[in-house]
């Protein structure tokens, strides 16, 4: 039994596809098929059911998968324990949403690159649902997202921080400084909002719908930085996580509106798959993000 056969088996099991596993490993599909066949012959069991385009683990395959993942994790730990190379030179694939990418990631990645300049980083932005699905299929190493608290037995969560979501506008707007504004007053203003699939936009829409209300933005766009630039020009009101406009609040360019009996919160979260081999590149990113 060779380690490359075990690695091929794990990839096929996680991606549920021989062709996808081959692309991930840089092999031909035929090579992966041969490796799995050799492994099945040595174990004298059938590891996968292949019915049409569906590839799923058999009962014996599922049992072997748990041990195979454990073996590869221990091997990775052993390599880290004996290596004398302190410099990180591998790759890292991160998934995040647009608002975090525009506001938190520039400084975070600048510092990561300063510390580990030889690591190749690939960044994917999409909705939390899409990113988490990609992580579950081993297409992304780590997902950094913003949403309600989410848990799954397949994940390891390493960060969960609360974030207030607020109504925000330019400091020169006539509503700024007024106490206990009525919600109807605020949502009647010209609004610039993120697209409906943004987690905090969805939270607002659901909250308003429960009260028989709705909001009609004059502009919807997925670019948070563009929204903030329009707010600075006093072109309307928006609804954003407070961390995205923190610097503008401090500088006095933007201001949070005081809306009576309205309080909304979401959560910044970082997760990776429990079966993922945590590379040194991943561990370094997690430690930096949590700090």
Tab-separated table of C-alpha atoms in Angstrom:
chain	number	residue	atom	x	y	z
A	1	UNK	CA	0.000	0.000	0.000
A	2	UNK	CA	1.527	3.303	-1.120
A	3	UNK	CA	0.827	6.790	0.209
A	4	UNK	CA	-0.020	8.065	-3.282
A	5	UNK	CA	-2.752	5.424	-3.486
A	6	UNK	CA	-4.170	6.587	-0.145
A	7	UNK	CA	-3.960	10.230	-1.260
A	8	UNK	CA	-5.785	9.380	-4.507
A	9	UNK	CA	-8.445	7.478	-2.556
A	10	UNK	CA	-9.053	10.454	-0.239
A	11	UNK	CA	-9.385	12.866	-3.163
A	12	UNK	CA	-11.896	10.638	-4.963
A	13	UNK	CA	-13.881	10.199	-1.737
A	14	UNK	CA	-13.987	13.952	-1.037
A	15	UNK	CA	-14.701	15.076	-4.599
A	16	UNK	CA	-16.960	12.097	-5.418
A	17	UNK	CA	-15.378	11.956	-8.854
A	18	UNK	CA	-12.397	10.196	-10.425
A	19	UNK	CA	-11.985	12.922	-13.060
A	20	UNK	CA	-12.055	15.769	-10.514
A	21	UNK	CA	-9.605	13.914	-8.276
A	22	UNK	CA	-7.270	13.419	-11.230
A	23	UNK	CA	-7.310	17.157	-12.027
A	24	UNK	CA	-6.687	18.025	-8.376
A	25	UNK	CA	-3.734	15.622	-8.163
A	26	UNK	CA	-2.310	16.423	-11.587
A	27	UNK	CA	-2.705	12.817	-12.798
A	28	UNK	CA	-4.614	11.306	-15.669
A	29	UNK	CA	-7.966	9.761	-14.832
A	30	UNK	CA	-6.604	6.388	-15.881
A	31	UNK	CA	-3.734	6.706	-13.374
A	32	UNK	CA	-6.147	7.440	-10.528
A	33	UNK	CA	-8.345	4.497	-11.560
A	34	UNK	CA	-5.322	2.175	-11.502
A	35	UNK	CA	-4.239	3.430	-8.059
A	36	UNK	CA	-7.702	2.824	-6.597
A	37	UNK	CA	-7.889	-0.609	-8.229
A	38	UNK	CA	-4.510	-1.562	-6.740
A	39	UNK	CA	-5.654	-0.372	-3.335
A	40	UNK	CA	-8.876	-2.382	-3.579
A	41	UNK	CA	-6.931	-5.494	-4.606
A	42	UNK	CA	-4.539	-5.149	-1.670
A	43	UNK	CA	-7.367	-4.573	0.810
A	44	UNK	CA	-9.552	-7.184	-0.889
A	45	UNK	CA	-12.593	-4.891	-0.606
A	46	UNK	CA	-14.697	-2.738	-2.900
A	47	UNK	CA	-14.117	0.920	-1.935
A	48	UNK	CA	-16.449	2.747	-4.338
A	49	UNK	CA	-19.774	2.205	-5.987
A	50	UNK	CA	-19.725	3.638	-9.507
A	51	UNK	CA	-23.275	3.903	-10.844
A	52	UNK	CA	-23.597	6.123	-13.898
A	53	UNK	CA	-21.896	9.416	-13.069
A	54	UNK	CA	-22.240	8.891	-9.319
A	55	UNK	CA	-19.197	7.822	-7.274
A	56	UNK	CA	-19.893	7.002	-3.633
A	57	UNK	CA	-18.082	5.172	-0.860
A	58	UNK	CA	-19.150	1.655	0.016
A	59	UNK	CA	-19.506	0.724	3.681
A	60	UNK	CA	-15.959	-0.672	3.675
A	61	UNK	CA	-14.785	2.425	1.823
A	62	UNK	CA	-16.275	4.726	4.471
A	63	UNK	CA	-14.530	2.757	7.223
A	64	UNK	CA	-11.212	2.908	5.399
A	65	UNK	CA	-11.665	6.649	4.698
A	66	UNK	CA	-11.630	7.525	8.416
A	67	UNK	CA	-8.347	5.675	8.911
A	68	UNK	CA	-6.834	6.999	5.677
A	69	UNK	CA	-7.472	10.620	6.690
A	70	UNK	CA	-5.946	9.925	10.106
A	71	UNK	CA	-2.847	8.387	8.503
A	72	UNK	CA	-2.304	11.384	6.208
A	73	UNK	CA	-2.816	13.837	9.062
A	74	UNK	CA	-0.217	12.033	11.168
A	75	UNK	CA	2.180	12.009	8.229
A	76	UNK	CA	1.765	15.769	7.803
A	77	UNK	CA	2.420	16.301	11.516
A	78	UNK	CA	5.502	14.075	11.306
A	79	UNK	CA	6.860	16.090	8.379
A	80	UNK	CA	6.300	19.338	10.246
A	81	UNK	CA	8.000	17.929	13.353
A	82	UNK	CA	11.231	16.987	11.587
A	83	UNK	CA	11.525	19.701	8.968
A	84	UNK	CA	14.092	22.434	9.582
A	85	UNK	CA	12.681	24.688	6.874
A	86	UNK	CA	10.987	27.633	8.570
A	87	UNK	CA	10.009	29.372	5.355
A	88	UNK	CA	6.558	28.619	3.977
A	89	UNK	CA	6.513	28.007	0.229
A	90	UNK	CA	3.226	26.215	-0.434
A	91	UNK	CA	-0.163	27.415	-1.626
A	92	UNK	CA	-3.345	28.599	0.076
A	93	UNK	CA	-6.870	28.882	-1.327
A	94	UNK	CA	-9.185	31.207	0.604
A	95	UNK	CA	-12.886	31.843	0.157
A	96	UNK	CA	-14.611	34.964	1.442
A	97	UNK	CA	-17.516	37.313	0.795
A	98	UNK	CA	-17.107	40.645	-0.979
A	99	UNK	CA	-17.503	42.920	2.069
A	100	UNK	CA	-14.776	41.106	4.023
A	101	UNK	CA	-12.575	40.992	0.916
A	102	UNK	CA	-12.901	44.768	0.455
A	103	UNK	CA	-12.318	45.801	4.072
A	104	UNK	CA	-10.501	43.159	6.135
A	105	UNK	CA	-8.466	41.235	3.575
A	106	UNK	CA	-6.251	44.007	2.181
A	107	UNK	CA	-4.453	44.513	5.489
A	108	UNK	CA	-4.654	40.827	6.451
A	109	UNK	CA	-3.127	39.627	3.185
A	110	UNK	CA	-0.545	42.420	3.187
A	111	UNK	CA	0.733	41.201	6.557
A	112	UNK	CA	0.527	37.534	5.534
A	113	UNK	CA	2.542	38.252	2.394
A	114	UNK	CA	5.092	40.226	4.410
A	115	UNK	CA	5.592	37.256	6.753
A	116	UNK	CA	5.384	34.514	4.119
A	117	UNK	CA	6.292	36.047	0.739
A	118	UNK	CA	6.727	32.717	-1.070
A	119	UNK	CA	3.227	31.392	-0.375
A	120	UNK	CA	0.958	31.439	-3.423
A	121	UNK	CA	-2.533	32.670	-2.445
A	122	UNK	CA	-5.695	32.161	-4.456
A	123	UNK	CA	-8.749	34.158	-3.372
A	124	UNK	CA	-12.348	33.319	-4.312
A	125	UNK	CA	-15.299	35.613	-3.503
A	126	UNK	CA	-18.886	34.402	-3.549
A	127	UNK	CA	-21.879	33.858	-1.288
A	128	UNK	CA	-21.334	31.901	1.964
A	129	UNK	CA	-23.433	29.013	0.638
A	130	UNK	CA	-21.332	28.636	-2.514
A	131	UNK	CA	-18.031	28.980	-0.655
A	132	UNK	CA	-18.974	26.417	1.991
A	133	UNK	CA	-20.066	23.986	-0.707
A	134	UNK	CA	-16.691	24.454	-2.423
A	135	UNK	CA	-14.910	23.875	0.885
A	136	UNK	CA	-16.902	20.673	1.439
A	137	UNK	CA	-15.700	19.440	-1.962
A	138	UNK	CA	-12.083	20.352	-1.113
A	139	UNK	CA	-11.892	23.179	-3.660
A	140	UNK	CA	-11.173	25.785	-0.942
A	141	UNK	CA	-8.912	25.445	2.109
A	142	UNK	CA	-10.501	28.025	4.433
A	143	UNK	CA	-13.726	30.046	4.310
A	144	UNK	CA	-13.991	33.447	6.015
A	145	UNK	CA	-17.597	34.596	5.883
A	146	UNK	CA	-20.289	36.731	7.472
A	147	UNK	CA	-23.670	35.267	8.361
A	148	UNK	CA	-25.857	34.020	11.170
A	149	UNK	CA	-24.101	31.519	13.417
A	150	UNK	CA	-23.661	28.377	11.343
A	151	UNK	CA	-22.492	24.957	12.482
A	152	UNK	CA	-21.868	21.671	10.732
A	153	UNK	CA	-20.352	18.419	11.987
A	154	UNK	CA	-18.069	18.464	8.918
A	155	UNK	CA	-16.448	21.780	9.889
A	156	UNK	CA	-13.846	23.038	12.318
A	157	UNK	CA	-14.660	26.607	13.363
A	158	UNK	CA	-11.682	28.719	14.474
A	159	UNK	CA	-13.280	32.176	14.654
A	160	UNK	CA	-16.734	33.454	15.604
A	161	UNK	CA	-16.999	37.183	16.284
A	162	UNK	CA	-20.218	39.254	16.546
A	163	UNK	CA	-20.653	42.214	14.211
A	164	UNK	CA	-23.368	44.884	14.379
A	165	UNK	CA	-25.145	45.809	11.134
A	166	UNK	CA	-26.184	49.468	10.978
A	167	UNK	CA	-27.900	52.103	8.872
A	168	UNK	CA	-25.176	54.461	7.689
A	169	UNK	CA	-24.980	57.664	5.678
A	170	UNK	CA	-22.797	60.730	5.129
A	171	UNK	CA	-22.144	62.849	8.220
A	172	UNK	CA	-23.895	65.767	6.472
A	173	UNK	CA	-27.216	63.947	6.096
A	174	UNK	CA	-30.107	65.724	7.920
A	175	UNK	CA	-30.918	62.582	9.934
A	176	UNK	CA	-27.450	62.467	11.530
A	177	UNK	CA	-27.537	63.470	15.187
A	178	UNK	CA	-31.272	62.885	15.575
A	179	UNK	CA	-32.212	60.448	18.342
A	180	UNK	CA	-34.571	57.502	17.923
A	181	UNK	CA	-35.478	57.836	14.276
A	182	UNK	CA	-38.535	55.900	13.156
A	183	UNK	CA	-37.729	52.874	10.980
A	184	UNK	CA	-40.251	53.984	8.341
A	185	UNK	CA	-38.502	57.354	8.113
A	186	UNK	CA	-35.168	55.689	7.445
A	187	UNK	CA	-36.253	53.075	4.892
A	188	UNK	CA	-38.084	55.819	3.003
A	189	UNK	CA	-34.725	57.440	2.171
A	190	UNK	CA	-32.848	56.813	-1.111
A	191	UNK	CA	-31.058	53.530	-0.436
A	192	UNK	CA	-27.937	51.879	-1.833
A	193	UNK	CA	-27.853	48.205	-0.916
A	194	UNK	CA	-25.866	45.082	-1.547
A	195	UNK	CA	-27.467	42.428	-3.701
A	196	UNK	CA	-30.181	40.243	-2.230
A	197	UNK	CA	-27.913	37.208	-1.784
A	198	UNK	CA	-25.685	39.113	0.673
A	199	UNK	CA	-26.290	37.648	4.118
A	200	UNK	CA	-26.982	40.927	5.919
A	201	UNK	CA	-29.237	42.212	3.108
A	202	UNK	CA	-31.251	39.012	3.464
A	203	UNK	CA	-31.488	39.559	7.245
A	204	UNK	CA	-32.853	43.089	6.686
A	205	UNK	CA	-35.386	41.955	4.079
A	206	UNK	CA	-36.629	39.191	6.376
A	207	UNK	CA	-36.932	41.583	9.327
A	208	UNK	CA	-38.917	44.109	7.304
A	209	UNK	CA	-41.148	41.435	5.748
A	210	UNK	CA	-42.083	40.200	9.225
A	211	UNK	CA	-43.425	43.700	9.919
A	212	UNK	CA	-45.185	44.028	6.597
A	213	UNK	CA	-42.578	46.500	5.333
A	214	UNK	CA	-40.150	46.490	2.418
A	215	UNK	CA	-37.334	48.591	1.115
A	216	UNK	CA	-36.825	49.807	-2.462
A	217	UNK	CA	-33.191	50.748	-3.130
A	218	UNK	CA	-32.386	52.973	-6.071
A	219	UNK	CA	-29.128	51.037	-6.519
A	220	UNK	CA	-28.104	47.436	-5.803
A	221	UNK	CA	-24.482	46.412	-6.246
A	222	UNK	CA	-22.204	43.743	-4.817
A	223	UNK	CA	-19.218	46.061	-4.393
A	224	UNK	CA	-19.049	47.304	-0.784
A	225	UNK	CA	-16.278	49.806	-1.430
A	226	UNK	CA	-18.318	51.371	-4.242
A	227	UNK	CA	-21.295	51.733	-1.881
A	228	UNK	CA	-19.095	53.390	0.739
A	229	UNK	CA	-17.723	55.817	-1.852
A	230	UNK	CA	-21.275	56.847	-2.798
A	231	UNK	CA	-22.165	57.311	0.859
A	232	UNK	CA	-19.188	59.623	1.289
A	233	UNK	CA	-20.685	61.772	-1.481
A	234	UNK	CA	-23.974	61.932	0.455
A	235	UNK	CA	-25.869	60.016	-2.219
A	236	UNK	CA	-28.094	58.026	0.122
A	237	UNK	CA	-28.318	55.611	3.040
A	238	UNK	CA	-27.076	52.040	3.261
A	239	UNK	CA	-27.181	49.043	5.594
A	240	UNK	CA	-23.721	47.627	6.267
A	241	UNK	CA	-21.697	45.726	8.883
A	242	UNK	CA	-20.117	48.296	11.161
A	243	UNK	CA	-16.588	46.969	10.620
A	244	UNK	CA	-16.795	47.920	6.933
A	245	UNK	CA	-17.257	51.641	7.722
A	246	UNK	CA	-15.319	51.842	11.004
A	247	UNK	CA	-12.546	54.064	9.643
A	248	UNK	CA	-15.041	56.413	7.991
A	249	UNK	CA	-16.926	56.754	11.272
A	250	UNK	CA	-13.726	57.632	13.100
A	251	UNK	CA	-12.715	60.141	10.400
A	252	UNK	CA	-16.151	61.752	10.564
A	253	UNK	CA	-17.036	61.170	6.904
A	254	UNK	CA	-19.864	58.758	7.690
A	255	UNK	CA	-22.275	58.383	10.597
A	256	UNK	CA	-24.503	55.645	11.993
A	257	UNK	CA	-28.204	56.503	12.248
A	258	UNK	CA	-29.968	55.997	15.577
A	259	UNK	CA	-33.096	53.981	14.759
A	260	UNK	CA	-35.585	53.373	17.558
A	261	UNK	CA	-36.014	49.754	18.723
A	262	UNK	CA	-33.747	48.448	15.986
A	263	UNK	CA	-30.720	46.273	16.671
A	264	UNK	CA	-29.247	43.714	14.321
A	265	UNK	CA	-26.168	41.513	14.554
A	266	UNK	CA	-24.360	38.985	12.398
A	267	UNK	CA	-21.172	36.942	12.884
A	268	UNK	CA	-17.740	36.828	11.270
A	269	UNK	CA	-16.704	33.179	11.044
A	270	UNK	CA	-13.722	31.176	9.829
A	271	UNK	CA	-14.064	27.456	9.124
A	272	UNK	CA	-12.267	24.608	7.399
A	273	UNK	CA	-13.284	21.003	6.739
A	274	UNK	CA	-12.598	18.575	9.586
A	275	UNK	CA	-10.971	16.123	7.175
A	276	UNK	CA	-8.684	18.751	5.663
A	277	UNK	CA	-4.982	18.358	6.261
A	278	UNK	CA	-4.101	21.581	8.017
A	279	UNK	CA	-0.966	22.729	6.243
A	280	UNK	CA	1.490	25.148	7.786
A	281	UNK	CA	0.239	27.764	5.323
A	282	UNK	CA	-3.326	27.293	6.607
A	283	UNK	CA	-2.240	27.340	10.233
A	284	UNK	CA	-0.280	30.568	9.724
A	285	UNK	CA	-3.292	32.266	8.126
A	286	UNK	CA	-5.636	31.159	10.915
A	287	UNK	CA	-3.284	32.425	13.620
A	288	UNK	CA	-2.906	35.774	11.860
A	289	UNK	CA	-6.652	36.182	11.225
A	290	UNK	CA	-7.492	35.414	14.855
A	291	UNK	CA	-4.947	37.897	16.131
